[in-house]
mmCIF file of C-alpha atoms in Angstrom:
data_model
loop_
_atom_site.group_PDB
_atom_site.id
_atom_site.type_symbol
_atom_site.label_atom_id
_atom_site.label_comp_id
_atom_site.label_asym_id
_atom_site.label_seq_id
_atom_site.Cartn_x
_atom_site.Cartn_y
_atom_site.Cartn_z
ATOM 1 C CA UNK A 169 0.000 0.000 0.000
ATOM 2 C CA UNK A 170 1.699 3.279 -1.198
ATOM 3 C CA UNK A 171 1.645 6.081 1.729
ATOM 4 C CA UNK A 172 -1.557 8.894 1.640
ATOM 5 C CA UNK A 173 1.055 11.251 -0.352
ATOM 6 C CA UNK A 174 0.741 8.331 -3.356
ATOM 7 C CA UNK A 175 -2.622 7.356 -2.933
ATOM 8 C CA UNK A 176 -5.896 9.248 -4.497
ATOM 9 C CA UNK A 177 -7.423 11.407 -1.753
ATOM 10 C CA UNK A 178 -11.454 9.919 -1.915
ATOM 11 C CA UNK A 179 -14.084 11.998 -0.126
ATOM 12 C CA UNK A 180 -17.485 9.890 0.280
ATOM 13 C CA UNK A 181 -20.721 12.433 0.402
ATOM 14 C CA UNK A 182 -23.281 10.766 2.248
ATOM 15 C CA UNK A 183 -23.555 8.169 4.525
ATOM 16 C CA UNK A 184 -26.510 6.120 3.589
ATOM 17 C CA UNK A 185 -27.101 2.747 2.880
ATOM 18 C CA UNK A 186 -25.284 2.929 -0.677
ATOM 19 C CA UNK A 187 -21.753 4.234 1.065
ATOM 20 C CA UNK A 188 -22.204 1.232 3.427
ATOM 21 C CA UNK A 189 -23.163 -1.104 1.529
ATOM 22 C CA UNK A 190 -21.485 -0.295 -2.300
ATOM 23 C CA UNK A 191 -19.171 2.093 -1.688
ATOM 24 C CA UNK A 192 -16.865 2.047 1.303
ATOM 25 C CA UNK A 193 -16.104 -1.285 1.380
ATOM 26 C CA UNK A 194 -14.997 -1.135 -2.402
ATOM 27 C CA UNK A 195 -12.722 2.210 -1.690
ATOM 28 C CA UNK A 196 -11.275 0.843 1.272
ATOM 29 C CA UNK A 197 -10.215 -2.377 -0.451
ATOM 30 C CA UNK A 198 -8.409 -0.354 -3.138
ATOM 31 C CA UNK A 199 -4.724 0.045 -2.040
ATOM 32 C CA UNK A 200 -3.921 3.086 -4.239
ATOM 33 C CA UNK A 201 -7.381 5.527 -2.728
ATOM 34 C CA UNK A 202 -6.760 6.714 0.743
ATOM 35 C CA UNK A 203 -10.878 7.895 2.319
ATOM 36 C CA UNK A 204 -9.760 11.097 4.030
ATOM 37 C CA UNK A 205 -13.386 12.315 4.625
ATOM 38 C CA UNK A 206 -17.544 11.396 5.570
ATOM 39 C CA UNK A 207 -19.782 13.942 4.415
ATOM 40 C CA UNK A 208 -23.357 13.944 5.614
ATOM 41 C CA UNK A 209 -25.781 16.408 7.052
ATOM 42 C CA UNK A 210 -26.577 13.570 9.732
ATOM 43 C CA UNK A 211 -23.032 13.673 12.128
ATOM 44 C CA UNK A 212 -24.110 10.998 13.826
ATOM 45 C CA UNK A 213 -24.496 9.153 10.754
ATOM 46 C CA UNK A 214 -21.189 9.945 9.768
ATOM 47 C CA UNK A 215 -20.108 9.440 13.085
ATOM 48 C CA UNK A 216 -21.848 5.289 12.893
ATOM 49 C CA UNK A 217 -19.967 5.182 9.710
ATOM 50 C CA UNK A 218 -17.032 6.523 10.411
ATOM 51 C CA UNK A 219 -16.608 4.204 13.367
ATOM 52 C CA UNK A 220 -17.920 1.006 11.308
ATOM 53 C CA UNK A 221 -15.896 1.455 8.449
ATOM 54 C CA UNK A 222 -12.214 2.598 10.519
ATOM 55 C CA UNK A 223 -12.675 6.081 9.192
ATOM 56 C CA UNK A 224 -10.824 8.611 11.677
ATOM 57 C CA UNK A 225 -13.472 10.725 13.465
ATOM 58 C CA UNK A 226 -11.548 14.042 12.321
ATOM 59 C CA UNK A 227 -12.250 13.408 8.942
ATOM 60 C CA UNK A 228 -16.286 14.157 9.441
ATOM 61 C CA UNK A 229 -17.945 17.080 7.869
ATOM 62 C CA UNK A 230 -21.572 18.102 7.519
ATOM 63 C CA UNK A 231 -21.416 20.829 4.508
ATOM 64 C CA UNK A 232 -19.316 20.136 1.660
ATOM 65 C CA UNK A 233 -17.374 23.248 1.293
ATOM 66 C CA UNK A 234 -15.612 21.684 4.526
ATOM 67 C CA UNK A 235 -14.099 19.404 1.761
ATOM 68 C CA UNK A 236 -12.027 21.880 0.259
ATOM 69 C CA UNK A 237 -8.177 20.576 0.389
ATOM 70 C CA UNK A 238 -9.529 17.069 2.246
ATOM 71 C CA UNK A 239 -9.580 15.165 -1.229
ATOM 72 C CA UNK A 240 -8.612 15.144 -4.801
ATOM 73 C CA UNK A 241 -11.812 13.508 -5.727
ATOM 74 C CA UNK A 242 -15.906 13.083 -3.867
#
């Protein structure tokens, strides 16, 4: 796995069943995307998600101009 400097910066915008389900587990399997944020109105959503998924709590915003410099790519 190549350090966060080498790896795509992914920021996942909502935390429903979809991001659960579809999409974290398929970004987090893929050694060369690093998930640097959780967006969703819902922080305690994020928050469940977060947690679940081994996503640092830091990395959870509500709004999506928070994203700004968090991630090459949403």
């Amino acid at each position: 796995m190549g350090t966060l400097s080498q790896r795509v910066r992914i920021a996942v915008v909502g935390c429903g069943a979809i991001a659960r389900e579809a999409h974290l587990p398929v970004l987090l399997a893929e050694p060369t995307v690093a998930v640097t944020a959780l967006c969703d109105r819902d922080r305690t959503r994020a928050a469940l998600t977060a947690r679940e998924f081994g996503v640092a709590e830091t990395a959870i915003v509500t709004d999506v101009a928070d994203l700004a410099g968090r991630a090459d790519a949403a």
